[in-house]
């Protein structure tokens, strides 16, 4: 097994296209804590990169300002650990741009993966996904904001991870919690202790 | 194994006594998203209850107002799933009050557990902790805000869970992420899929 299974795993938080609670395709606003929490988790587990995907220029500027504050501004001195986490974050205007960027960086197209709380085809288990990472396969794992990724994104992904807690009668984790749990299932070391 | 291993697991988020970044004992302010995210995770995994521990009356009022908005106010209609999650939340003025409340409710004192990112004595692994839950033992699992639980709390706990990612060179998960990962390690169903 690789000593660093996260080195070919990238994550992205998609703000468009996602769906609202009645299933309409929308774009969502970036949430400050989504940046911080998921960056901290990604950094803890050695994930290679974390992209914020939004097509809206005002939202891109907001993210850039937040990153700037923590990476080079006052925040960098006040909280160097936060600077370190946010250094893995970048901004992409679309899923296409994120995929193209990885293809340029690595010379190969990433496998596109996502999660779904509802049963469906194209499942790939946590262990199988980890095995792909251990073999050096490049994976871009998508998380959806609002009420989840739009159908057009779901149709594009190569594989879906299994639901997090399939028998639960409650299925409303925050995306911050879902991302943390999934990265732990894929890359966690001490889970079986 | 119990069909409902979370039914004797309670979690609490401690706002006092915790430490700041230079190790001084402080009380921290309640964060809205700590309430929501951890309640949603607790509800997903079937945890029996989630207590917000703060000795400050203004903070208790703030929490009560937030809970009221989502449980009986406008939020309850706008987002019934959030209402359902927040129904497991209560407010305690101290760890003693939380422990006494559980003792009254169940007729026995809970095992006090916490997490620590640094090695130390009194370790109990995730599997061993789960085995206690399956046997019906009552556990109160503490999470610290700010830079973690104060020494006086750590000395009181019966057991510490192992560090989440012991070999990581970065050890700054948000408490929301840490709580999600730990509840998944203790109660997650599909982890090995």
mmCIF file of C-alpha atoms in Angstrom:
data_model
loop_
_atom_site.group_PDB
_atom_site.id
_atom_site.type_symbol
_atom_site.label_atom_id
_atom_site.label_comp_id
_atom_site.label_asym_id
_atom_site.label_seq_id
_atom_site.Cartn_x
_atom_site.Cartn_y
_atom_site.Cartn_z
ATOM 1 C CA UNK A 1 0.000 0.000 0.000
ATOM 2 C CA UNK A 2 1.060 3.551 -0.633
ATOM 3 C CA UNK A 3 2.307 5.478 2.370
ATOM 4 C CA UNK A 4 0.343 8.465 1.224
ATOM 5 C CA UNK A 5 -2.984 7.292 -0.229
ATOM 6 C CA UNK A 6 -4.371 10.842 -0.307
ATOM 7 C CA UNK A 7 -1.732 12.107 -2.711
ATOM 8 C CA UNK A 8 -3.908 11.355 -5.730
ATOM 9 C CA UNK A 9 -7.233 12.221 -4.153
ATOM 10 C CA UNK A 10 -8.696 15.642 -4.870
ATOM 11 C CA UNK A 11 -11.983 16.873 -3.469
ATOM 12 C CA UNK A 12 -14.275 19.576 -4.802
ATOM 13 C CA UNK A 13 -17.244 21.364 -3.314
ATOM 14 C CA UNK A 14 -19.772 22.116 -6.045
ATOM 15 C CA UNK A 15 -21.934 25.249 -5.759
ATOM 16 C CA UNK A 16 -23.390 24.924 -9.266
ATOM 17 C CA UNK A 17 -25.210 22.959 -10.617
ATOM 18 C CA UNK A 18 -26.890 21.711 -7.458
ATOM 19 C CA UNK A 19 -30.548 21.282 -6.539
ATOM 20 C CA UNK A 20 -32.773 23.052 -4.044
ATOM 21 C CA UNK A 21 -35.260 21.314 -1.807
ATOM 22 C CA UNK A 22 -37.850 20.978 -4.564
ATOM 23 C CA UNK A 23 -35.302 19.585 -7.024
ATOM 24 C CA UNK A 24 -34.733 22.685 -9.165
ATOM 25 C CA UNK A 25 -31.227 23.312 -10.444
ATOM 26 C CA UNK A 26 -29.673 26.299 -8.681
ATOM 27 C CA UNK A 27 -26.332 27.819 -7.752
ATOM 28 C CA UNK A 28 -25.637 28.108 -4.019
ATOM 29 C CA UNK A 29 -23.673 30.705 -2.065
ATOM 30 C CA UNK A 30 -20.262 29.823 -0.686
ATOM 31 C CA UNK A 31 -20.235 29.289 3.094
ATOM 32 C CA UNK A 32 -17.167 30.393 5.014
ATOM 33 C CA UNK A 33 -17.156 27.351 7.256
ATOM 34 C CA UNK A 34 -17.321 24.937 4.312
ATOM 35 C CA UNK A 35 -13.983 26.331 3.218
ATOM 36 C CA UNK A 36 -12.385 26.046 6.642
ATOM 37 C CA UNK A 37 -13.806 22.759 7.903
ATOM 38 C CA UNK A 38 -13.272 20.764 4.726
ATOM 39 C CA UNK A 39 -9.790 22.261 4.202
ATOM 40 C CA UNK A 40 -8.826 21.262 7.750
ATOM 41 C CA UNK A 41 -10.126 17.734 7.206
ATOM 42 C CA UNK A 42 -8.437 17.467 3.794
ATOM 43 C CA UNK A 43 -5.132 18.616 5.288
ATOM 44 C CA UNK A 44 -5.453 16.189 8.228
ATOM 45 C CA UNK A 45 -5.907 13.239 5.869
ATOM 46 C CA UNK A 46 -3.266 14.321 3.350
ATOM 47 C CA UNK A 47 -5.674 15.024 0.483
ATOM 48 C CA UNK A 48 -3.862 16.547 -2.522
ATOM 49 C CA UNK A 49 -6.221 19.450 -3.141
ATOM 50 C CA UNK A 50 -9.606 20.993 -2.424
ATOM 51 C CA UNK A 51 -11.412 23.019 -5.082
ATOM 52 C CA UNK A 52 -14.296 25.408 -4.531
ATOM 53 C CA UNK A 53 -16.395 25.280 -7.697
ATOM 54 C CA UNK A 54 -18.548 28.329 -8.375
ATOM 55 C CA UNK A 55 -19.336 30.104 -11.645
ATOM 56 C CA UNK A 56 -20.202 33.397 -9.928
ATOM 57 C CA UNK A 57 -17.491 36.053 -9.998
ATOM 58 C CA UNK A 58 -18.677 37.715 -6.768
ATOM 59 C CA UNK A 59 -18.479 34.364 -4.991
ATOM 60 C CA UNK A 60 -15.035 33.697 -6.467
ATOM 61 C CA UNK A 61 -13.902 37.089 -5.157
ATOM 62 C CA UNK A 62 -15.309 36.328 -1.720
ATOM 63 C CA UNK A 63 -13.446 33.014 -1.576
ATOM 64 C CA UNK A 64 -10.261 34.692 -2.827
ATOM 65 C CA UNK A 65 -10.551 37.339 -0.083
ATOM 66 C CA UNK A 66 -11.075 34.742 2.624
ATOM 67 C CA UNK A 67 -8.125 32.693 1.371
ATOM 68 C CA UNK A 68 -5.972 35.816 1.125
ATOM 69 C CA UNK A 69 -6.775 36.827 4.707
ATOM 70 C CA UNK A 70 -5.710 33.457 6.074
ATOM 71 C CA UNK A 71 -2.858 32.698 3.704
ATOM 72 C CA UNK A 72 -1.054 36.051 3.565
ATOM 73 C CA UNK A 73 -3.027 38.563 5.669
ATOM 74 C CA UNK A 74 -3.497 38.980 9.398
ATOM 75 C CA UNK A 75 -4.946 35.486 9.760
ATOM 76 C CA UNK A 76 -1.724 33.867 8.585
ATOM 77 C CA UNK A 77 0.128 35.265 11.603
ATOM 78 C CA UNK A 78 -2.706 34.813 14.076
ATOM 79 C CA UNK A 79 -3.375 31.211 13.080
ATOM 80 C CA UNK A 80 -0.603 29.488 11.079
ATOM 81 C CA UNK A 81 -2.433 26.149 11.292
ATOM 82 C CA UNK A 82 -5.360 27.639 9.393
ATOM 83 C CA UNK A 83 -2.984 29.043 6.767
ATOM 84 C CA UNK A 84 -1.549 25.575 6.317
ATOM 85 C CA UNK A 85 -4.991 24.038 5.814
ATOM 86 C CA UNK A 86 -6.201 26.681 3.379
ATOM 87 C CA UNK A 87 -3.094 26.355 1.222
ATOM 88 C CA UNK A 88 -4.654 23.263 -0.372
ATOM 89 C CA UNK A 89 -7.724 25.257 -1.532
ATOM 90 C CA UNK A 90 -8.236 26.685 -5.001
ATOM 91 C CA UNK A 91 -11.156 28.173 -6.933
ATOM 92 C CA UNK A 92 -12.586 26.718 -10.147
ATOM 93 C CA UNK A 93 -15.367 28.191 -12.258
ATOM 94 C CA UNK A 94 -16.786 24.813 -13.288
ATOM 95 C CA UNK A 95 -16.400 21.077 -12.976
ATOM 96 C CA UNK A 96 -14.861 21.111 -16.462
ATOM 97 C CA UNK A 97 -12.189 23.537 -15.332
ATOM 98 C CA UNK A 98 -11.438 21.370 -12.307
ATOM 99 C CA UNK A 99 -11.137 18.217 -14.434
ATOM 100 C CA UNK A 100 -8.996 19.978 -17.070
ATOM 101 C CA UNK A 101 -6.703 21.359 -14.378
ATOM 102 C CA UNK A 102 -6.070 17.885 -12.948
ATOM 103 C CA UNK A 103 -5.539 16.452 -16.417
ATOM 104 C CA UNK A 104 -2.863 19.086 -17.069
ATOM 105 C CA UNK A 105 -1.276 18.577 -13.662
ATOM 106 C CA UNK A 106 -1.119 14.772 -13.765
ATOM 107 C CA UNK A 107 -1.265 13.984 -17.482
ATOM 108 C CA UNK A 108 -4.342 11.816 -17.037
ATOM 109 C CA UNK A 109 -8.041 12.343 -16.521
ATOM 110 C CA UNK A 110 -9.319 11.817 -12.958
ATOM 111 C CA UNK A 111 -11.999 9.294 -12.119
ATOM 112 C CA UNK A 112 -15.036 11.336 -11.132
ATOM 113 C CA UNK A 113 -16.711 10.165 -7.950
ATOM 114 C CA UNK A 114 -19.529 11.436 -5.779
ATOM 115 C CA UNK A 115 -21.729 10.310 -2.947
ATOM 116 C CA UNK A 116 -25.393 9.627 -2.982
ATOM 117 C CA UNK A 117 -27.728 8.954 -0.115
ATOM 118 C CA UNK A 118 -30.096 7.119 -2.417
ATOM 119 C CA UNK A 119 -29.417 3.693 -3.944
ATOM 120 C CA UNK A 120 -28.372 3.623 -7.572
ATOM 121 C CA UNK A 121 -25.994 2.140 -10.133
ATOM 122 C CA UNK A 122 -22.254 2.755 -10.518
ATOM 123 C CA UNK A 123 -21.457 1.955 -6.862
ATOM 124 C CA UNK A 124 -17.884 1.598 -5.722
ATOM 125 C CA UNK A 125 -17.301 0.725 -2.057
ATOM 126 C CA UNK A 126 -14.966 2.534 0.326
ATOM 127 C CA UNK A 127 -12.439 -0.304 0.339
ATOM 128 C CA UNK A 128 -12.475 -0.595 -3.454
ATOM 129 C CA UNK A 129 -12.009 3.143 -3.788
ATOM 130 C CA UNK A 130 -9.122 3.042 -1.339
ATOM 131 C CA UNK A 131 -7.567 0.223 -3.382
ATOM 132 C CA UNK A 132 -7.690 2.463 -6.454
ATOM 133 C CA UNK A 133 -5.934 5.237 -4.536
ATOM 134 C CA UNK A 134 -3.303 2.774 -3.320
ATOM 135 C CA UNK A 135 -2.683 1.813 -6.936
ATOM 136 C CA UNK A 136 -2.075 5.479 -7.758
ATOM 137 C CA UNK A 137 -5.324 6.163 -9.607
ATOM 138 C CA UNK A 138 -6.298 9.826 -9.711
ATOM 139 C CA UNK A 139 -9.730 10.568 -8.209
ATOM 140 C CA UNK A 140 -11.756 13.757 -8.034
ATOM 141 C CA UNK A 141 -14.398 13.333 -5.336
ATOM 142 C CA UNK A 142 -17.344 15.737 -5.584
ATOM 143 C CA UNK A 143 -19.479 17.032 -2.758
ATOM 144 C CA UNK A 144 -22.672 18.937 -3.425
ATOM 145 C CA UNK A 145 -23.950 21.952 -1.495
ATOM 146 C CA UNK A 146 -27.651 22.850 -1.043
ATOM 147 C CA UNK A 147 -29.710 19.670 -1.546
ATOM 148 C CA UNK A 148 -27.047 17.897 -3.542
ATOM 149 C CA UNK A 149 -25.467 17.610 -6.968
ATOM 150 C CA UNK A 150 -27.699 18.161 -9.996
ATOM 151 C CA UNK A 151 -28.656 15.230 -12.203
ATOM 152 C CA UNK A 152 -26.296 16.355 -14.986
ATOM 153 C CA UNK A 153 -23.352 16.017 -12.574
ATOM 154 C CA UNK A 154 -24.552 12.690 -11.191
ATOM 155 C CA UNK A 155 -24.791 11.337 -14.727
ATOM 156 C CA UNK A 156 -21.205 12.385 -15.430
ATOM 157 C CA UNK A 157 -19.585 10.650 -12.457
ATOM 158 C CA UNK A 158 -17.829 7.326 -12.998
ATOM 159 C CA UNK A 159 -18.661 5.908 -9.573
ATOM 160 C CA UNK A 160 -20.799 6.637 -6.540
ATOM 161 C CA UNK A 161 -19.717 5.850 -2.988
ATOM 162 C CA UNK A 162 -22.303 3.961 -0.914
ATOM 163 C CA UNK A 163 -24.654 5.934 1.363
ATOM 164 C CA UNK A 164 -23.032 6.843 4.680
ATOM 165 C CA UNK A 165 -25.617 5.390 7.030
ATOM 166 C CA UNK A 166 -28.008 3.444 4.806
ATOM 167 C CA UNK A 167 -30.339 2.198 7.547
ATOM 168 C CA UNK A 168 -30.740 5.514 9.302
ATOM 169 C CA UNK A 169 -34.186 7.074 9.243
ATOM 170 C CA UNK A 170 -32.533 10.498 9.078
ATOM 171 C CA UNK A 171 -30.508 11.529 6.091
ATOM 172 C CA UNK A 172 -29.473 15.141 6.506
ATOM 173 C CA UNK A 173 -25.800 15.344 7.407
ATOM 174 C CA UNK A 174 -24.107 18.663 6.734
ATOM 175 C CA UNK A 175 -21.720 18.542 3.791
ATOM 176 C CA UNK A 176 -18.941 19.329 6.270
ATOM 177 C CA UNK A 177 -19.807 16.222 8.288
ATOM 178 C CA UNK A 178 -20.284 14.035 5.212
ATOM 179 C CA UNK A 179 -16.915 15.074 3.775
ATOM 180 C CA UNK A 180 -15.200 14.365 7.115
ATOM 181 C CA UNK A 181 -16.753 10.915 7.453
ATOM 182 C CA UNK A 182 -16.018 9.936 3.853
ATOM 183 C CA UNK A 183 -12.388 11.046 4.002
ATOM 184 C CA UNK A 184 -12.017 9.073 7.223
ATOM 185 C CA UNK A 185 -13.536 5.984 5.622
ATOM 186 C CA UNK A 186 -11.155 6.299 2.682
ATOM 187 C CA UNK A 187 -7.981 7.449 4.431
ATOM 188 C CA UNK A 188 -8.457 6.982 8.183
ATOM 189 C CA UNK A 189 -5.694 5.131 9.993
ATOM 190 C CA UNK A 190 -6.932 4.253 13.442
ATOM 191 C CA UNK A 191 -10.511 3.316 12.603
ATOM 192 C CA UNK A 192 -10.205 -0.305 13.673
ATOM 193 C CA UNK A 193 -8.396 0.336 16.918
ATOM 194 C CA UNK B 1 -25.282 -6.823 19.057
ATOM 195 C CA UNK B 2 -27.886 -4.220 19.867
ATOM 196 C CA UNK B 3 -29.931 -2.968 16.963
ATOM 197 C CA UNK B 4 -29.588 0.535 18.274
ATOM 198 C CA UNK B 5 -26.093 0.984 19.729
ATOM 199 C CA UNK B 6 -26.515 4.766 19.993
ATOM 200 C CA UNK B 7 -29.430 4.507 22.410
ATOM 201 C CA UNK B 8 -27.131 4.730 25.437
ATOM 202 C CA UNK B 9 -24.613 7.128 23.952
ATOM 203 C CA UNK B 10 -24.907 10.794 24.853
ATOM 204 C CA UNK B 11 -22.608 13.500 23.559
ATOM 205 C CA UNK B 12 -21.841 16.889 25.054
ATOM 206 C CA UNK B 13 -20.074 19.931 23.683
ATOM 207 C CA UNK B 14 -18.165 21.636 26.479
ATOM 208 C CA UNK B 15 -17.729 25.434 26.387
ATOM 209 C CA UNK B 16 -16.270 25.659 29.900
ATOM 210 C CA UNK B 17 -13.724 24.708 31.164
ATOM 211 C CA UNK B 18 -11.678 24.557 27.957
ATOM 212 C CA UNK B 19 -8.250 25.939 27.087
ATOM 213 C CA UNK B 20 -7.151 28.694 24.705
ATOM 214 C CA UNK B 21 -4.153 28.417 22.416
ATOM 215 C CA UNK B 22 -1.684 29.203 25.195
ATOM 216 C CA UNK B 23 -3.258 26.653 27.529
ATOM 217 C CA UNK B 24 -5.171 29.010 29.827
ATOM 218 C CA UNK B 25 -8.572 27.860 31.097
ATOM 219 C CA UNK B 26 -11.361 29.851 29.472
ATOM 220 C CA UNK B 27 -15.028 29.679 28.559
ATOM 221 C CA UNK B 28 -15.823 29.787 24.837
ATOM 222 C CA UNK B 29 -18.797 31.252 22.991
ATOM 223 C CA UNK B 30 -21.419 28.944 21.526
ATOM 224 C CA UNK B 31 -21.230 28.646 17.732
ATOM 225 C CA UNK B 32 -24.494 28.272 15.826
ATOM 226 C CA UNK B 33 -23.092 25.693 13.431
ATOM 227 C CA UNK B 34 -21.766 23.504 16.256
ATOM 228 C CA UNK B 35 -25.352 23.109 17.378
ATOM 229 C CA UNK B 36 -26.690 22.280 13.929
ATOM 230 C CA UNK B 37 -23.907 20.111 12.518
ATOM 231 C CA UNK B 38 -23.400 17.947 15.584
ATOM 232 C CA UNK B 39 -27.173 17.611 16.134
ATOM 233 C CA UNK B 40 -27.596 16.453 12.526
ATOM 234 C CA UNK B 41 -24.784 13.925 12.911
ATOM 235 C CA UNK B 42 -26.107 12.731 16.281
ATOM 236 C CA UNK B 43 -29.581 12.261 14.802
ATOM 237 C CA UNK B 44 -28.211 10.406 11.753
ATOM 238 C CA UNK B 45 -26.385 7.906 13.958
ATOM 239 C CA UNK B 46 -29.183 7.511 16.500
ATOM 240 C CA UNK B 47 -27.359 9.100 19.431
ATOM 241 C CA UNK B 48 -29.632 9.440 22.473
ATOM 242 C CA UNK B 49 -28.910 13.077 23.285
ATOM 243 C CA UNK B 50 -26.653 16.057 22.687
ATOM 244 C CA UNK B 51 -25.983 18.556 25.470
ATOM 245 C CA UNK B 52 -24.557 22.048 25.068
ATOM 246 C CA UNK B 53 -22.616 22.766 28.260
ATOM 247 C CA UNK B 54 -22.114 26.436 29.112
ATOM 248 C CA UNK B 55 -22.221 28.198 32.490
ATOM 249 C CA UNK B 56 -23.027 31.602 30.947
ATOM 250 C CA UNK B 57 -26.657 32.659 31.101
ATOM 251 C CA UNK B 58 -26.417 34.846 27.969
ATOM 252 C CA UNK B 59 -25.069 31.878 26.029
ATOM 253 C CA UNK B 60 -27.767 29.609 27.439
ATOM 254 C CA UNK B 61 -30.371 32.136 26.281
ATOM 255 C CA UNK B 62 -28.817 32.294 22.822
ATOM 256 C CA UNK B 63 -28.924 28.503 22.499
ATOM 257 C CA UNK B 64 -32.506 28.427 23.790
ATOM 258 C CA UNK B 65 -33.515 31.038 21.193
ATOM 259 C CA UNK B 66 -31.875 29.116 18.353
ATOM 260 C CA UNK B 67 -33.507 25.868 19.477
ATOM 261 C CA UNK B 68 -36.858 27.603 19.839
ATOM 262 C CA UNK B 69 -36.663 29.049 16.323
ATOM 263 C CA UNK B 70 -36.043 25.647 14.776
ATOM 264 C CA UNK B 71 -38.178 23.515 17.076
ATOM 265 C CA UNK B 72 -41.339 25.615 17.363
ATOM 266 C CA UNK B 73 -40.818 28.856 15.406
ATOM 267 C CA UNK B 74 -40.643 29.663 11.716
ATOM 268 C CA UNK B 75 -37.728 27.271 11.190
ATOM 269 C CA UNK B 76 -39.793 24.274 12.252
ATOM 270 C CA UNK B 77 -42.115 24.784 9.290
ATOM 271 C CA UNK B 78 -39.435 25.838 6.824
ATOM 272 C CA UNK B 79 -37.154 22.930 7.648
ATOM 273 C CA UNK B 80 -38.769 20.011 9.523
ATOM 274 C CA UNK B 81 -35.585 17.932 9.166
ATOM 275 C CA UNK B 82 -33.685 20.525 11.157
ATOM 276 C CA UNK B 83 -36.393 20.513 13.828
ATOM 277 C CA UNK B 84 -36.027 16.765 14.091
ATOM 278 C CA UNK B 85 -32.257 16.996 14.551
ATOM 279 C CA UNK B 86 -32.404 19.768 17.132
ATOM 280 C CA UNK B 87 -34.960 17.905 19.217
ATOM 281 C CA UNK B 88 -32.118 15.846 20.687
ATOM 282 C CA UNK B 89 -30.322 18.985 21.988
ATOM 283 C CA UNK B 90 -30.489 20.310 25.532
ATOM 284 C CA UNK B 91 -28.595 22.900 27.574
ATOM 285 C CA UNK B 92 -26.608 22.134 30.732
ATOM 286 C CA UNK B 93 -24.808 24.618 32.954
ATOM 287 C CA UNK B 94 -21.966 22.256 33.830
ATOM 288 C CA UNK B 95 -20.573 18.798 33.322
ATOM 289 C CA UNK B 96 -21.892 17.941 36.793
ATOM 290 C CA UNK B 97 -25.405 18.881 35.747
ATOM 291 C CA UNK B 98 -25.096 16.760 32.596
ATOM 292 C CA UNK B 99 -23.858 13.734 34.577
ATOM 293 C CA UNK B 100 -26.522 14.158 37.269
ATOM 294 C CA UNK B 101 -29.225 14.426 34.605
ATOM 295 C CA UNK B 102 -28.179 11.143 33.004
ATOM 296 C CA UNK B 103 -27.925 9.460 36.392
ATOM 297 C CA UNK B 104 -31.518 10.486 37.141
ATOM 298 C CA UNK B 105 -32.727 9.455 33.688
ATOM 299 C CA UNK B 106 -31.080 6.017 33.607
ATOM 300 C CA UNK B 107 -30.524 5.222 37.287
ATOM 301 C CA UNK B 108 -26.795 4.773 36.765
ATOM 302 C CA UNK B 109 -23.797 7.011 36.326
ATOM 303 C CA UNK B 110 -22.464 7.317 32.742
ATOM 304 C CA UNK B 111 -18.933 6.384 31.818
ATOM 305 C CA UNK B 112 -17.227 9.674 30.971
ATOM 306 C CA UNK B 113 -15.233 9.583 27.748
ATOM 307 C CA UNK B 114 -13.359 12.133 25.682
ATOM 308 C CA UNK B 115 -10.908 12.303 22.834
ATOM 309 C CA UNK B 116 -7.340 13.425 22.902
ATOM 310 C CA UNK B 117 -4.999 14.076 20.017
ATOM 311 C CA UNK B 118 -2.014 13.455 22.253
ATOM 312 C CA UNK B 119 -0.993 10.030 23.577
ATOM 313 C CA UNK B 120 -1.869 9.335 27.196
ATOM 314 C CA UNK B 121 -3.226 6.774 29.651
ATOM 315 C CA UNK B 122 -6.816 5.523 30.019
ATOM 316 C CA UNK B 123 -7.183 4.632 26.308
ATOM 317 C CA UNK B 124 -10.197 2.696 25.109
ATOM 318 C CA UNK B 125 -10.347 1.843 21.390
ATOM 319 C CA UNK B 126 -13.302 2.440 19.086
ATOM 320 C CA UNK B 127 -14.179 -1.245 18.900
ATOM 321 C CA UNK B 128 -13.969 -1.670 22.676
ATOM 322 C CA UNK B 129 -16.136 1.399 23.182
ATOM 323 C CA UNK B 130 -18.665 0.065 20.713
ATOM 324 C CA UNK B 131 -18.686 -3.241 22.579
ATOM 325 C CA UNK B 132 -19.594 -1.379 25.771
ATOM 326 C CA UNK B 133 -22.469 0.349 23.950
ATOM 327 C CA UNK B 134 -23.645 -3.008 22.598
ATOM 328 C CA UNK B 135 -23.701 -4.323 26.147
ATOM 329 C CA UNK B 136 -25.942 -1.401 27.119
ATOM 330 C CA UNK B 137 -23.377 0.630 29.056
ATOM 331 C CA UNK B 138 -24.250 4.301 29.370
ATOM 332 C CA UNK B 139 -21.574 6.632 27.955
ATOM 333 C CA UNK B 140 -21.290 10.416 27.949
ATOM 334 C CA UNK B 141 -18.789 11.422 25.270
ATOM 335 C CA UNK B 142 -17.323 14.904 25.681
ATOM 336 C CA UNK B 143 -16.080 17.196 22.937
ATOM 337 C CA UNK B 144 -14.138 20.339 23.743
ATOM 338 C CA UNK B 145 -14.446 23.690 21.989
ATOM 339 C CA UNK B 146 -11.611 26.245 21.628
ATOM 340 C CA UNK B 147 -8.306 24.372 21.992
ATOM 341 C CA UNK B 148 -9.795 21.464 23.868
ATOM 342 C CA UNK B 149 -11.016 20.298 27.256
ATOM 343 C CA UNK B 150 -9.261 21.685 30.345
ATOM 344 C CA UNK B 151 -7.018 19.441 32.405
ATOM 345 C CA UNK B 152 -9.580 19.194 35.206
ATOM 346 C CA UNK B 153 -12.062 17.627 32.756
ATOM 347 C CA UNK B 154 -9.461 15.326 31.204
ATOM 348 C CA UNK B 155 -8.573 14.067 34.687
ATOM 349 C CA UNK B 156 -12.210 13.279 35.379
ATOM 350 C CA UNK B 157 -12.868 11.142 32.307
ATOM 351 C CA UNK B 158 -12.856 7.365 32.674
ATOM 352 C CA UNK B 159 -11.483 6.664 29.181
ATOM 353 C CA UNK B 160 -9.994 8.476 26.214
ATOM 354 C CA UNK B 161 -10.625 7.435 22.623
ATOM 355 C CA UNK B 162 -7.463 7.097 20.493
ATOM 356 C CA UNK B 163 -6.327 10.067 18.356
ATOM 357 C CA UNK B 164 -8.251 10.258 15.063
ATOM 358 C CA UNK B 165 -5.309 10.294 12.675
ATOM 359 C CA UNK B 166 -2.244 9.579 14.823
ATOM 360 C CA UNK B 167 0.352 9.714 12.047
ATOM 361 C CA UNK B 168 -0.885 12.932 10.454
ATOM 362 C CA UNK B 169 1.439 15.920 10.647
ATOM 363 C CA UNK B 170 -1.634 18.145 10.950
ATOM 364 C CA UNK B 171 -3.845 17.952 13.976
ATOM 365 C CA UNK B 172 -6.472 20.675 13.730
ATOM 366 C CA UNK B 173 -9.831 19.192 12.789
ATOM 367 C CA UNK B 174 -12.866 21.288 13.607
ATOM 368 C CA UNK B 175 -14.881 19.907 16.516
ATOM 369 C CA UNK B 176 -17.745 19.428 14.026
ATOM 370 C CA UNK B 177 -15.544 17.185 11.874
ATOM 371 C CA UNK B 178 -14.053 15.343 14.846
ATOM 372 C CA UNK B 179 -17.500 14.601 16.286
ATOM 373 C CA UNK B 180 -18.727 13.333 12.896
ATOM 374 C CA UNK B 181 -15.743 11.036 12.411
ATOM 375 C CA UNK B 182 -15.874 9.652 15.939
ATOM 376 C CA UNK B 183 -19.611 8.938 15.807
ATOM 377 C CA UNK B 184 -19.062 7.175 12.484
ATOM 378 C CA UNK B 185 -16.241 5.091 13.956
ATOM 379 C CA UNK B 186 -18.457 4.104 16.873
ATOM 380 C CA UNK B 187 -21.815 3.712 15.145
ATOM 381 C CA UNK B 188 -21.213 3.704 11.363
ATOM 382 C CA UNK B 189 -22.802 0.857 9.459
ATOM 383 C CA UNK B 190 -21.318 0.839 5.993
ATOM 384 C CA UNK B 191 -17.716 1.710 6.806
ATOM 385 C CA UNK B 192 -16.271 -1.576 5.597
ATOM 386 C CA UNK B 193 -18.216 -1.722 2.368
#
